[in-house]
Amino acid sequence: MTKRRLRPDELELWQQVATSADPLHNRPKPVEPELPKKIARPKPKQKQSLSPFAMGDKAVRQTETHVFPKTTSQRVKADPLQMDNKAFTRMKRGKLAPEARIDLHGMTLDQAHPELIRFILTSQARGLRLVLVITGKGSREDPYDPMPRRRGVLKTQVPQWMRMAPVSQAILQVAEAHQRHGGAGAYYVYLKRMR
C-alpha cells in the first residue's frame, strides 16, 4: 500500500496545530553525533577447530545440549500428512464424526493391545474410514510421590502400536482427537480403503 501525499490544505492545518501545541517537557533535545558515512568493519576471524581433547574443560561446556524427548502429542503432530488436507482439517476441528469407537481406558497393556488390533482390522474390513480410540489421559501425578511414575501408559503406547504390523497397513493417519471427542485422551484413526 502506498502512502498518499498530504494536500496543501491538510498541510496548512497540520502546521497550525503544531505551532499552537505546547511541548510536554521543556527539555533540550539530545544532539546526535554525526556518524561517518562508511564504516569499515573488520572481517571475522575464522576459528580453528580443535579436538575436544585439546580444549579441555571448554569442550564439555561447548558441546552440552539439552535435548528433551518429545511428548506423545508432539510426535503424533510431527507425523507427515498422508490424507487429504481438507478432510484432515475437518477431522481435527471435530467436524467429522467417528463411525466407531473403542475405549481402552482402564485396560492393562496386555488387554489393550489385542483389542486395538482386532478393532482396527475389523473396522477396516467393515469399510469404516474414521474411528476413535479412547486411551484416557492417564492418572494424575502425585507431586509428593517419592517414586516417579509414568503417566498415561496407554496414551504413549497406542500410537506406537499403530505404527507396527499388522495394523500399520490399515491406517492412513493418526491424530489427537478434538475436545468434543475426548481431546488429549483420544485419537482419531483414519483408515485406508480395503482393496
Short mmCIF file of N, CA and C in Angstrom, two decimals:
data_model
loop_
_atom_site.label_atom_id
_atom_site.label_comp_id
_atom_site.label_asym_id
_atom_site.label_seq_id
_atom_site.Cartn_x
_atom_site.Cartn_y
_atom_site.Cartn_z
N MET A 1 0.85 -1.17 0.00
CA MET A 1 0.00 0.00 0.00
C MET A 1 0.90 1.23 0.00
N THR A 2 0.68 2.17 -0.91
CA THR A 2 1.49 3.39 -0.99
C THR A 2 0.85 4.48 -0.14
N LYS A 3 1.72 5.31 0.43
CA LYS A 3 1.22 6.43 1.23
C LYS A 3 0.82 7.56 0.29
N ARG A 4 -0.26 8.22 0.61
CA ARG A 4 -0.68 9.35 -0.22
C ARG A 4 -0.04 10.62 0.34
N ARG A 5 0.16 11.56 -0.52
CA ARG A 5 0.73 12.85 -0.09
C ARG A 5 -0.37 13.73 0.49
N LEU A 6 0.04 14.57 1.44
CA LEU A 6 -0.92 15.50 2.04
C LEU A 6 -1.28 16.60 1.05
N ARG A 7 -2.53 16.97 1.04
CA ARG A 7 -2.98 18.09 0.21
C ARG A 7 -2.53 19.39 0.88
N PRO A 8 -2.43 20.46 0.12
CA PRO A 8 -1.95 21.74 0.70
C PRO A 8 -2.81 22.21 1.87
N ASP A 9 -4.13 22.03 1.81
CA ASP A 9 -4.98 22.48 2.91
C ASP A 9 -4.77 21.64 4.16
N GLU A 10 -4.48 20.32 3.98
CA GLU A 10 -4.19 19.45 5.12
C GLU A 10 -2.85 19.82 5.75
N LEU A 11 -1.88 20.14 4.92
CA LEU A 11 -0.55 20.52 5.42
C LEU A 11 -0.63 21.83 6.20
N GLU A 12 -1.41 22.79 5.71
CA GLU A 12 -1.58 24.07 6.39
C GLU A 12 -2.27 23.88 7.74
N LEU A 13 -3.29 23.02 7.78
CA LEU A 13 -3.99 22.73 9.03
C LEU A 13 -3.03 22.09 10.04
N TRP A 14 -2.21 21.17 9.59
CA TRP A 14 -1.26 20.50 10.50
C TRP A 14 -0.25 21.50 11.06
N GLN A 15 0.23 22.41 10.24
CA GLN A 15 1.20 23.40 10.71
C GLN A 15 0.57 24.31 11.76
N GLN A 16 -0.70 24.66 11.60
CA GLN A 16 -1.39 25.49 12.59
C GLN A 16 -1.50 24.74 13.92
N VAL A 17 -1.84 23.45 13.86
CA VAL A 17 -1.95 22.65 15.09
C VAL A 17 -0.59 22.51 15.75
N ALA A 18 0.45 22.26 14.96
CA ALA A 18 1.79 22.06 15.52
C ALA A 18 2.33 23.31 16.18
N THR A 19 2.06 24.48 15.63
CA THR A 19 2.56 25.72 16.24
C THR A 19 1.79 26.09 17.49
N SER A 20 0.51 25.69 17.57
CA SER A 20 -0.29 26.05 18.74
C SER A 20 -0.11 25.05 19.90
N ALA A 21 0.51 23.90 19.66
CA ALA A 21 0.65 22.89 20.71
C ALA A 21 1.83 23.22 21.61
N ASP A 22 1.67 22.97 22.91
CA ASP A 22 2.75 23.16 23.89
C ASP A 22 3.48 21.83 24.07
N PRO A 23 4.80 21.85 24.14
CA PRO A 23 5.53 20.59 24.36
C PRO A 23 5.28 20.06 25.76
N LEU A 24 5.30 18.74 25.92
CA LEU A 24 5.08 18.12 27.23
C LEU A 24 6.23 18.41 28.18
N HIS A 25 7.42 18.33 27.69
CA HIS A 25 8.61 18.56 28.53
C HIS A 25 9.47 19.61 27.86
N ASN A 26 9.95 20.52 28.64
CA ASN A 26 10.83 21.56 28.09
C ASN A 26 12.28 21.15 28.25
N ARG A 27 12.61 20.01 27.72
CA ARG A 27 14.00 19.54 27.76
C ARG A 27 14.62 19.77 26.40
N PRO A 28 15.89 20.11 26.42
CA PRO A 28 16.55 20.24 25.11
C PRO A 28 16.74 18.84 24.51
N LYS A 29 16.60 18.78 23.20
CA LYS A 29 16.77 17.51 22.52
C LYS A 29 18.25 17.15 22.50
N PRO A 30 18.57 15.84 22.74
CA PRO A 30 19.98 15.46 22.69
C PRO A 30 20.50 15.56 21.26
N VAL A 31 21.70 16.06 21.17
CA VAL A 31 22.34 16.21 19.86
C VAL A 31 22.96 14.88 19.48
N GLU A 32 22.57 14.39 18.33
CA GLU A 32 23.12 13.12 17.87
C GLU A 32 24.40 13.39 17.11
N PRO A 33 25.47 12.69 17.47
CA PRO A 33 26.73 12.91 16.74
C PRO A 33 26.61 12.35 15.33
N GLU A 34 27.23 13.02 14.41
CA GLU A 34 27.20 12.57 13.03
C GLU A 34 28.16 11.39 12.88
N LEU A 35 27.66 10.36 12.26
CA LEU A 35 28.48 9.18 12.02
C LEU A 35 29.09 9.28 10.64
N PRO A 36 30.28 8.73 10.50
CA PRO A 36 30.86 8.71 9.16
C PRO A 36 29.98 7.85 8.25
N LYS A 37 29.96 8.20 6.96
CA LYS A 37 29.06 7.53 6.04
C LYS A 37 29.43 6.06 5.84
N LYS A 38 30.71 5.78 5.81
CA LYS A 38 31.12 4.41 5.55
C LYS A 38 31.97 3.93 6.71
N ILE A 39 31.52 2.86 7.35
CA ILE A 39 32.25 2.28 8.47
C ILE A 39 32.90 1.00 7.98
N ALA A 40 34.18 0.94 8.14
CA ALA A 40 34.90 -0.28 7.73
C ALA A 40 34.81 -1.29 8.86
N ARG A 41 34.23 -2.43 8.55
CA ARG A 41 34.09 -3.49 9.54
C ARG A 41 35.21 -4.50 9.35
N PRO A 42 35.83 -4.88 10.45
CA PRO A 42 36.88 -5.89 10.30
C PRO A 42 36.26 -7.24 9.97
N LYS A 43 36.96 -8.01 9.19
CA LYS A 43 36.47 -9.34 8.83
C LYS A 43 36.56 -10.26 10.04
N PRO A 44 35.52 -11.09 10.25
CA PRO A 44 35.56 -12.00 11.40
C PRO A 44 36.66 -13.05 11.20
N LYS A 45 37.32 -13.33 12.31
CA LYS A 45 38.40 -14.31 12.26
C LYS A 45 37.81 -15.71 12.22
N GLN A 46 38.39 -16.55 11.44
CA GLN A 46 37.96 -17.94 11.36
C GLN A 46 38.50 -18.67 12.58
N LYS A 47 37.58 -19.33 13.31
CA LYS A 47 38.02 -20.09 14.48
C LYS A 47 38.61 -21.40 14.03
N GLN A 48 39.69 -21.73 14.67
CA GLN A 48 40.32 -23.00 14.36
C GLN A 48 39.61 -24.08 15.16
N SER A 49 39.23 -25.14 14.50
CA SER A 49 38.55 -26.20 15.22
C SER A 49 39.58 -27.08 15.91
N LEU A 50 39.39 -27.20 17.20
CA LEU A 50 40.29 -28.02 17.99
C LEU A 50 39.58 -29.29 18.41
N SER A 51 40.33 -30.29 18.65
CA SER A 51 39.73 -31.52 19.12
C SER A 51 39.26 -31.33 20.56
N PRO A 52 38.29 -32.10 21.01
CA PRO A 52 37.81 -31.97 22.38
C PRO A 52 38.92 -32.22 23.40
N PHE A 53 39.90 -33.00 23.05
CA PHE A 53 40.99 -33.29 23.98
C PHE A 53 41.87 -32.05 24.17
N ALA A 54 42.09 -31.27 23.11
CA ALA A 54 42.93 -30.08 23.21
C ALA A 54 42.21 -28.95 23.94
N MET A 55 40.87 -28.97 23.93
CA MET A 55 40.12 -27.89 24.53
C MET A 55 39.91 -28.06 26.04
N GLY A 56 40.06 -29.24 26.56
CA GLY A 56 39.92 -29.48 27.99
C GLY A 56 38.51 -29.29 28.47
N ASP A 57 38.33 -28.48 29.56
CA ASP A 57 37.01 -28.26 30.16
C ASP A 57 36.07 -27.47 29.24
N LYS A 58 36.63 -26.65 28.35
CA LYS A 58 35.80 -25.86 27.44
C LYS A 58 35.00 -26.77 26.51
N ALA A 59 35.56 -27.90 26.14
CA ALA A 59 34.88 -28.82 25.22
C ALA A 59 33.57 -29.30 25.82
N VAL A 60 33.56 -29.59 27.11
CA VAL A 60 32.35 -30.07 27.77
C VAL A 60 31.29 -28.99 27.76
N ARG A 61 31.69 -27.74 28.06
CA ARG A 61 30.73 -26.65 28.12
C ARG A 61 30.17 -26.32 26.74
N GLN A 62 30.99 -26.43 25.69
CA GLN A 62 30.52 -26.09 24.36
C GLN A 62 29.62 -27.16 23.75
N THR A 63 29.85 -28.40 24.09
CA THR A 63 29.09 -29.47 23.45
C THR A 63 27.85 -29.87 24.22
N GLU A 64 27.63 -29.32 25.40
CA GLU A 64 26.44 -29.66 26.17
C GLU A 64 25.20 -29.11 25.48
N THR A 65 24.25 -29.97 25.25
CA THR A 65 22.97 -29.54 24.72
C THR A 65 21.89 -30.24 25.52
N HIS A 66 20.77 -29.59 25.60
CA HIS A 66 19.65 -30.19 26.31
C HIS A 66 18.64 -30.64 25.27
N VAL A 67 18.55 -31.93 25.10
CA VAL A 67 17.59 -32.49 24.18
C VAL A 67 16.52 -33.18 25.01
N PHE A 68 15.34 -32.60 24.99
CA PHE A 68 14.25 -33.16 25.75
C PHE A 68 13.44 -34.06 24.84
N PRO A 69 13.07 -35.24 25.30
CA PRO A 69 12.28 -36.12 24.44
C PRO A 69 10.92 -35.49 24.16
N LYS A 70 10.43 -35.73 22.96
CA LYS A 70 9.13 -35.19 22.57
C LYS A 70 8.03 -35.93 23.30
N THR A 71 6.96 -35.21 23.58
CA THR A 71 5.79 -35.85 24.17
C THR A 71 5.07 -36.64 23.09
N THR A 72 4.16 -37.48 23.49
CA THR A 72 3.40 -38.28 22.54
C THR A 72 2.62 -37.38 21.59
N SER A 73 2.02 -36.32 22.12
CA SER A 73 1.26 -35.39 21.29
C SER A 73 2.14 -34.73 20.24
N GLN A 74 3.35 -34.35 20.63
CA GLN A 74 4.27 -33.71 19.68
C GLN A 74 4.69 -34.69 18.59
N ARG A 75 4.92 -35.94 18.96
CA ARG A 75 5.32 -36.94 17.96
C ARG A 75 4.19 -37.21 16.97
N VAL A 76 2.94 -37.28 17.46
CA VAL A 76 1.80 -37.52 16.57
C VAL A 76 1.61 -36.33 15.63
N LYS A 77 1.76 -35.10 16.15
CA LYS A 77 1.61 -33.90 15.30
C LYS A 77 2.71 -33.81 14.26
N ALA A 78 3.89 -34.34 14.57
CA ALA A 78 5.03 -34.25 13.66
C ALA A 78 4.96 -35.26 12.52
N ASP A 79 4.06 -36.24 12.60
CA ASP A 79 3.92 -37.22 11.53
C ASP A 79 3.51 -36.53 10.24
N PRO A 80 4.05 -36.96 9.10
CA PRO A 80 3.67 -36.32 7.84
C PRO A 80 2.20 -36.58 7.50
N LEU A 81 1.61 -35.64 6.80
CA LEU A 81 0.20 -35.75 6.42
C LEU A 81 0.07 -36.72 5.25
N GLN A 82 -0.71 -37.77 5.44
CA GLN A 82 -0.91 -38.80 4.42
C GLN A 82 -2.27 -38.69 3.73
N MET A 83 -3.18 -37.97 4.35
CA MET A 83 -4.54 -37.91 3.82
C MET A 83 -4.81 -36.55 3.21
N ASP A 84 -5.98 -36.37 2.65
CA ASP A 84 -6.41 -35.12 2.05
C ASP A 84 -6.38 -34.00 3.10
N ASN A 85 -5.79 -32.88 2.74
CA ASN A 85 -5.62 -31.77 3.68
C ASN A 85 -6.96 -31.23 4.17
N LYS A 86 -7.93 -31.12 3.27
CA LYS A 86 -9.25 -30.59 3.64
C LYS A 86 -9.95 -31.53 4.62
N ALA A 87 -9.90 -32.83 4.35
CA ALA A 87 -10.52 -33.80 5.26
C ALA A 87 -9.80 -33.82 6.60
N PHE A 88 -8.47 -33.67 6.57
CA PHE A 88 -7.69 -33.66 7.82
C PHE A 88 -8.08 -32.46 8.67
N THR A 89 -8.22 -31.30 8.05
CA THR A 89 -8.61 -30.09 8.79
C THR A 89 -9.99 -30.26 9.40
N ARG A 90 -10.93 -30.81 8.64
CA ARG A 90 -12.28 -31.04 9.17
C ARG A 90 -12.24 -32.03 10.33
N MET A 91 -11.41 -33.07 10.20
CA MET A 91 -11.29 -34.06 11.26
C MET A 91 -10.72 -33.43 12.53
N LYS A 92 -9.64 -32.64 12.39
CA LYS A 92 -9.01 -32.01 13.56
C LYS A 92 -9.94 -31.02 14.26
N ARG A 93 -10.86 -30.42 13.51
CA ARG A 93 -11.81 -29.46 14.10
C ARG A 93 -13.03 -30.14 14.69
N GLY A 94 -13.08 -31.47 14.58
CA GLY A 94 -14.20 -32.21 15.14
C GLY A 94 -15.43 -32.20 14.27
N LYS A 95 -15.29 -31.82 13.00
CA LYS A 95 -16.44 -31.75 12.09
C LYS A 95 -16.81 -33.13 11.54
N LEU A 96 -15.84 -34.05 11.45
CA LEU A 96 -16.14 -35.41 11.01
C LEU A 96 -16.46 -36.26 12.23
N ALA A 97 -17.55 -36.96 12.19
CA ALA A 97 -17.94 -37.80 13.33
C ALA A 97 -17.34 -39.20 13.15
N PRO A 98 -16.72 -39.72 14.20
CA PRO A 98 -16.19 -41.08 14.12
C PRO A 98 -17.31 -42.09 13.91
N GLU A 99 -17.05 -43.09 13.06
CA GLU A 99 -18.06 -44.09 12.74
C GLU A 99 -18.09 -45.22 13.78
N ALA A 100 -17.01 -45.38 14.51
CA ALA A 100 -16.95 -46.40 15.58
C ALA A 100 -15.93 -45.93 16.61
N ARG A 101 -16.02 -46.49 17.79
CA ARG A 101 -15.07 -46.11 18.85
C ARG A 101 -14.77 -47.31 19.73
N ILE A 102 -13.57 -47.29 20.32
CA ILE A 102 -13.18 -48.30 21.29
C ILE A 102 -12.60 -47.58 22.49
N ASP A 103 -12.98 -48.03 23.67
CA ASP A 103 -12.49 -47.42 24.91
C ASP A 103 -11.50 -48.38 25.56
N LEU A 104 -10.22 -48.04 25.48
CA LEU A 104 -9.16 -48.85 26.09
C LEU A 104 -8.86 -48.38 27.51
N HIS A 105 -9.47 -47.32 27.88
CA HIS A 105 -9.30 -46.66 29.16
C HIS A 105 -9.54 -47.65 30.29
N GLY A 106 -8.57 -47.82 31.16
CA GLY A 106 -8.70 -48.73 32.29
C GLY A 106 -8.17 -50.13 32.03
N MET A 107 -7.82 -50.45 30.79
CA MET A 107 -7.27 -51.78 30.48
C MET A 107 -5.77 -51.80 30.73
N THR A 108 -5.24 -52.99 30.93
CA THR A 108 -3.80 -53.15 31.02
C THR A 108 -3.23 -53.21 29.60
N LEU A 109 -1.92 -53.12 29.47
CA LEU A 109 -1.29 -53.20 28.16
C LEU A 109 -1.59 -54.54 27.50
N ASP A 110 -1.57 -55.63 28.28
CA ASP A 110 -1.83 -56.97 27.73
C ASP A 110 -3.26 -57.12 27.24
N GLN A 111 -4.19 -56.43 27.85
CA GLN A 111 -5.59 -56.49 27.41
C GLN A 111 -5.83 -55.55 26.22
N ALA A 112 -5.22 -54.37 26.25
CA ALA A 112 -5.50 -53.34 25.26
C ALA A 112 -4.91 -53.65 23.88
N HIS A 113 -3.73 -54.23 23.82
CA HIS A 113 -3.07 -54.44 22.53
C HIS A 113 -3.88 -55.34 21.59
N PRO A 114 -4.30 -56.54 22.01
CA PRO A 114 -5.09 -57.36 21.10
C PRO A 114 -6.46 -56.74 20.77
N GLU A 115 -7.06 -56.02 21.72
CA GLU A 115 -8.34 -55.37 21.46
C GLU A 115 -8.19 -54.29 20.37
N LEU A 116 -7.11 -53.54 20.45
CA LEU A 116 -6.86 -52.49 19.46
C LEU A 116 -6.66 -53.09 18.07
N ILE A 117 -5.85 -54.15 17.98
CA ILE A 117 -5.60 -54.80 16.68
C ILE A 117 -6.91 -55.32 16.09
N ARG A 118 -7.70 -56.00 16.91
CA ARG A 118 -8.97 -56.54 16.44
C ARG A 118 -9.89 -55.43 15.97
N PHE A 119 -10.00 -54.36 16.75
CA PHE A 119 -10.88 -53.24 16.42
C PHE A 119 -10.49 -52.58 15.10
N ILE A 120 -9.20 -52.29 14.92
CA ILE A 120 -8.73 -51.60 13.71
C ILE A 120 -8.97 -52.47 12.48
N LEU A 121 -8.60 -53.73 12.54
CA LEU A 121 -8.73 -54.60 11.37
C LEU A 121 -10.20 -54.88 11.02
N THR A 122 -11.04 -55.07 12.03
CA THR A 122 -12.46 -55.30 11.72
C THR A 122 -13.13 -54.02 11.22
N SER A 123 -12.72 -52.87 11.72
CA SER A 123 -13.28 -51.60 11.24
C SER A 123 -12.92 -51.39 9.77
N GLN A 124 -11.70 -51.71 9.40
CA GLN A 124 -11.30 -51.57 8.00
C GLN A 124 -12.08 -52.56 7.12
N ALA A 125 -12.24 -53.78 7.61
CA ALA A 125 -12.98 -54.79 6.86
C ALA A 125 -14.44 -54.39 6.67
N ARG A 126 -15.01 -53.65 7.63
CA ARG A 126 -16.40 -53.19 7.53
C ARG A 126 -16.52 -51.96 6.63
N GLY A 127 -15.40 -51.42 6.18
CA GLY A 127 -15.43 -50.26 5.27
C GLY A 127 -15.50 -48.93 5.98
N LEU A 128 -15.21 -48.89 7.28
CA LEU A 128 -15.23 -47.63 8.03
C LEU A 128 -13.98 -46.83 7.69
N ARG A 129 -14.09 -45.50 7.76
CA ARG A 129 -12.94 -44.65 7.46
C ARG A 129 -12.38 -43.97 8.70
N LEU A 130 -13.24 -43.45 9.58
CA LEU A 130 -12.76 -42.72 10.75
C LEU A 130 -13.26 -43.40 12.01
N VAL A 131 -12.31 -43.82 12.85
CA VAL A 131 -12.67 -44.44 14.13
C VAL A 131 -11.97 -43.67 15.24
N LEU A 132 -12.48 -43.83 16.44
CA LEU A 132 -11.95 -43.14 17.61
C LEU A 132 -11.41 -44.17 18.60
N VAL A 133 -10.17 -43.97 19.01
CA VAL A 133 -9.55 -44.85 20.01
C VAL A 133 -9.36 -44.02 21.27
N ILE A 134 -10.08 -44.39 22.34
CA ILE A 134 -10.02 -43.66 23.61
C ILE A 134 -9.02 -44.35 24.51
N THR A 135 -8.00 -43.60 24.92
CA THR A 135 -6.95 -44.14 25.79
C THR A 135 -7.04 -43.57 27.20
N GLY A 136 -7.61 -42.41 27.34
CA GLY A 136 -7.58 -41.70 28.61
C GLY A 136 -6.28 -40.91 28.69
N LYS A 137 -6.26 -39.91 29.54
CA LYS A 137 -5.07 -39.07 29.66
C LYS A 137 -4.04 -39.66 30.61
N GLY A 138 -4.45 -40.62 31.41
CA GLY A 138 -3.54 -41.17 32.41
C GLY A 138 -3.83 -40.59 33.76
N SER A 139 -3.41 -41.28 34.80
CA SER A 139 -3.68 -40.81 36.16
C SER A 139 -2.81 -39.59 36.47
N ARG A 140 -3.33 -38.76 37.32
CA ARG A 140 -2.61 -37.56 37.72
C ARG A 140 -1.36 -37.94 38.50
N GLU A 141 -0.30 -37.14 38.31
CA GLU A 141 0.93 -37.39 39.04
C GLU A 141 0.82 -36.78 40.44
N ASP A 142 1.32 -37.50 41.43
CA ASP A 142 1.34 -37.00 42.79
C ASP A 142 2.67 -36.28 43.00
N PRO A 143 2.65 -34.96 43.26
CA PRO A 143 3.92 -34.24 43.40
C PRO A 143 4.73 -34.68 44.63
N TYR A 144 4.07 -35.34 45.59
CA TYR A 144 4.77 -35.76 46.80
C TYR A 144 5.19 -37.22 46.75
N ASP A 145 4.94 -37.88 45.64
CA ASP A 145 5.30 -39.28 45.48
C ASP A 145 6.82 -39.38 45.33
N PRO A 146 7.50 -40.15 46.20
CA PRO A 146 8.96 -40.23 46.10
C PRO A 146 9.42 -41.01 44.87
N MET A 147 8.53 -41.82 44.30
CA MET A 147 8.89 -42.63 43.14
C MET A 147 8.18 -42.07 41.90
N PRO A 148 8.92 -41.54 40.92
CA PRO A 148 8.23 -41.03 39.73
C PRO A 148 7.59 -42.17 38.95
N ARG A 149 6.37 -41.94 38.49
CA ARG A 149 5.65 -42.97 37.74
C ARG A 149 5.32 -42.44 36.35
N ARG A 150 5.28 -43.36 35.39
CA ARG A 150 4.90 -42.97 34.04
C ARG A 150 3.43 -42.61 34.02
N ARG A 151 3.11 -41.53 33.33
CA ARG A 151 1.73 -41.08 33.24
C ARG A 151 1.19 -41.43 31.86
N GLY A 152 0.03 -42.03 31.80
CA GLY A 152 -0.61 -42.31 30.53
C GLY A 152 0.10 -43.35 29.71
N VAL A 153 0.25 -44.54 30.25
CA VAL A 153 0.97 -45.60 29.55
C VAL A 153 0.25 -45.95 28.24
N LEU A 154 -1.07 -46.08 28.27
CA LEU A 154 -1.81 -46.40 27.05
C LEU A 154 -1.73 -45.25 26.04
N LYS A 155 -1.80 -44.02 26.52
CA LYS A 155 -1.70 -42.86 25.63
C LYS A 155 -0.37 -42.86 24.90
N THR A 156 0.68 -43.32 25.56
CA THR A 156 2.01 -43.38 24.93
C THR A 156 2.13 -44.59 24.01
N GLN A 157 1.61 -45.74 24.42
CA GLN A 157 1.80 -46.97 23.67
C GLN A 157 0.94 -47.09 22.42
N VAL A 158 -0.29 -46.61 22.47
CA VAL A 158 -1.22 -46.80 21.35
C VAL A 158 -0.67 -46.25 20.03
N PRO A 159 -0.12 -45.01 19.96
CA PRO A 159 0.43 -44.55 18.68
C PRO A 159 1.59 -45.43 18.19
N GLN A 160 2.37 -45.97 19.11
CA GLN A 160 3.46 -46.86 18.71
C GLN A 160 2.91 -48.16 18.15
N TRP A 161 1.88 -48.71 18.75
CA TRP A 161 1.27 -49.93 18.25
C TRP A 161 0.70 -49.71 16.84
N MET A 162 0.18 -48.51 16.59
CA MET A 162 -0.43 -48.23 15.30
C MET A 162 0.61 -48.10 14.19
N ARG A 163 1.88 -47.93 14.56
CA ARG A 163 2.95 -47.88 13.56
C ARG A 163 3.51 -49.27 13.24
N MET A 164 3.07 -50.28 13.99
CA MET A 164 3.59 -51.63 13.82
C MET A 164 2.59 -52.50 13.07
N ALA A 165 3.12 -53.57 12.46
CA ALA A 165 2.26 -54.55 11.78
C ALA A 165 1.45 -55.27 12.85
N PRO A 166 0.27 -55.72 12.57
CA PRO A 166 -0.46 -55.77 11.32
C PRO A 166 -1.35 -54.55 11.07
N VAL A 167 -1.48 -53.64 12.05
CA VAL A 167 -2.42 -52.53 11.88
C VAL A 167 -1.86 -51.38 11.06
N SER A 168 -0.55 -51.27 10.93
CA SER A 168 0.04 -50.13 10.21
C SER A 168 -0.39 -50.11 8.75
N GLN A 169 -0.62 -51.28 8.15
CA GLN A 169 -1.05 -51.32 6.74
C GLN A 169 -2.49 -50.86 6.57
N ALA A 170 -3.27 -50.80 7.65
CA ALA A 170 -4.67 -50.39 7.57
C ALA A 170 -4.88 -48.91 7.88
N ILE A 171 -3.87 -48.26 8.45
CA ILE A 171 -4.03 -46.88 8.95
C ILE A 171 -3.40 -45.88 7.99
N LEU A 172 -4.16 -44.84 7.68
CA LEU A 172 -3.66 -43.77 6.83
C LEU A 172 -3.12 -42.62 7.68
N GLN A 173 -3.84 -42.24 8.73
CA GLN A 173 -3.43 -41.10 9.56
C GLN A 173 -3.91 -41.28 10.99
N VAL A 174 -3.08 -40.83 11.94
CA VAL A 174 -3.44 -40.81 13.36
C VAL A 174 -3.30 -39.37 13.83
N ALA A 175 -4.29 -38.87 14.55
CA ALA A 175 -4.24 -37.50 15.08
C ALA A 175 -4.95 -37.46 16.42
N GLU A 176 -4.51 -36.52 17.25
CA GLU A 176 -5.16 -36.34 18.55
C GLU A 176 -6.58 -35.83 18.30
N ALA A 177 -7.52 -36.32 19.08
CA ALA A 177 -8.93 -36.00 18.88
C ALA A 177 -9.26 -34.57 19.29
N HIS A 178 -10.35 -34.06 18.71
CA HIS A 178 -10.87 -32.75 19.08
C HIS A 178 -11.47 -32.87 20.48
N GLN A 179 -11.60 -31.74 21.15
CA GLN A 179 -12.10 -31.72 22.53
C GLN A 179 -13.47 -32.39 22.66
N ARG A 180 -14.34 -32.23 21.68
CA ARG A 180 -15.68 -32.83 21.77
C ARG A 180 -15.66 -34.34 21.67
N HIS A 181 -14.55 -34.91 21.17
CA HIS A 181 -14.43 -36.36 21.06
C HIS A 181 -13.41 -36.95 22.02
N GLY A 182 -12.98 -36.18 23.00
CA GLY A 182 -12.07 -36.72 24.00
C GLY A 182 -10.76 -35.97 24.15
N GLY A 183 -10.45 -35.09 23.24
CA GLY A 183 -9.25 -34.26 23.34
C GLY A 183 -7.97 -35.08 23.45
N ALA A 184 -7.15 -34.73 24.42
CA ALA A 184 -5.85 -35.39 24.60
C ALA A 184 -5.98 -36.83 25.06
N GLY A 185 -7.17 -37.26 25.45
CA GLY A 185 -7.35 -38.63 25.91
C GLY A 185 -7.85 -39.58 24.84
N ALA A 186 -7.82 -39.13 23.56
CA ALA A 186 -8.32 -39.99 22.48
C ALA A 186 -7.58 -39.67 21.18
N TYR A 187 -7.64 -40.62 20.25
CA TYR A 187 -7.01 -40.44 18.94
C TYR A 187 -8.02 -40.73 17.83
N TYR A 188 -7.97 -39.88 16.79
CA TYR A 188 -8.67 -40.19 15.56
C TYR A 188 -7.77 -41.12 14.76
N VAL A 189 -8.34 -42.17 14.19
CA VAL A 189 -7.60 -43.07 13.32
C VAL A 189 -8.34 -43.11 12.00
N TYR A 190 -7.69 -42.59 10.95
CA TYR A 190 -8.28 -42.56 9.62
C TYR A 190 -7.76 -43.77 8.87
N LEU A 191 -8.68 -44.64 8.44
CA LEU A 191 -8.30 -45.93 7.85
C LEU A 191 -8.25 -45.86 6.33
N LYS A 192 -7.42 -46.74 5.77
CA LYS A 192 -7.32 -46.88 4.32
C LYS A 192 -8.51 -47.70 3.84
N ARG A 193 -8.85 -47.54 2.57
CA ARG A 193 -9.90 -48.35 1.97
C ARG A 193 -9.37 -49.77 1.73
N MET A 194 -10.24 -50.74 1.88
CA MET A 194 -9.86 -52.12 1.58
C MET A 194 -9.75 -52.27 0.06
N ARG A 195 -8.76 -53.02 -0.40
CA ARG A 195 -8.60 -53.26 -1.85
C ARG A 195 -8.84 -54.70 -2.16
#
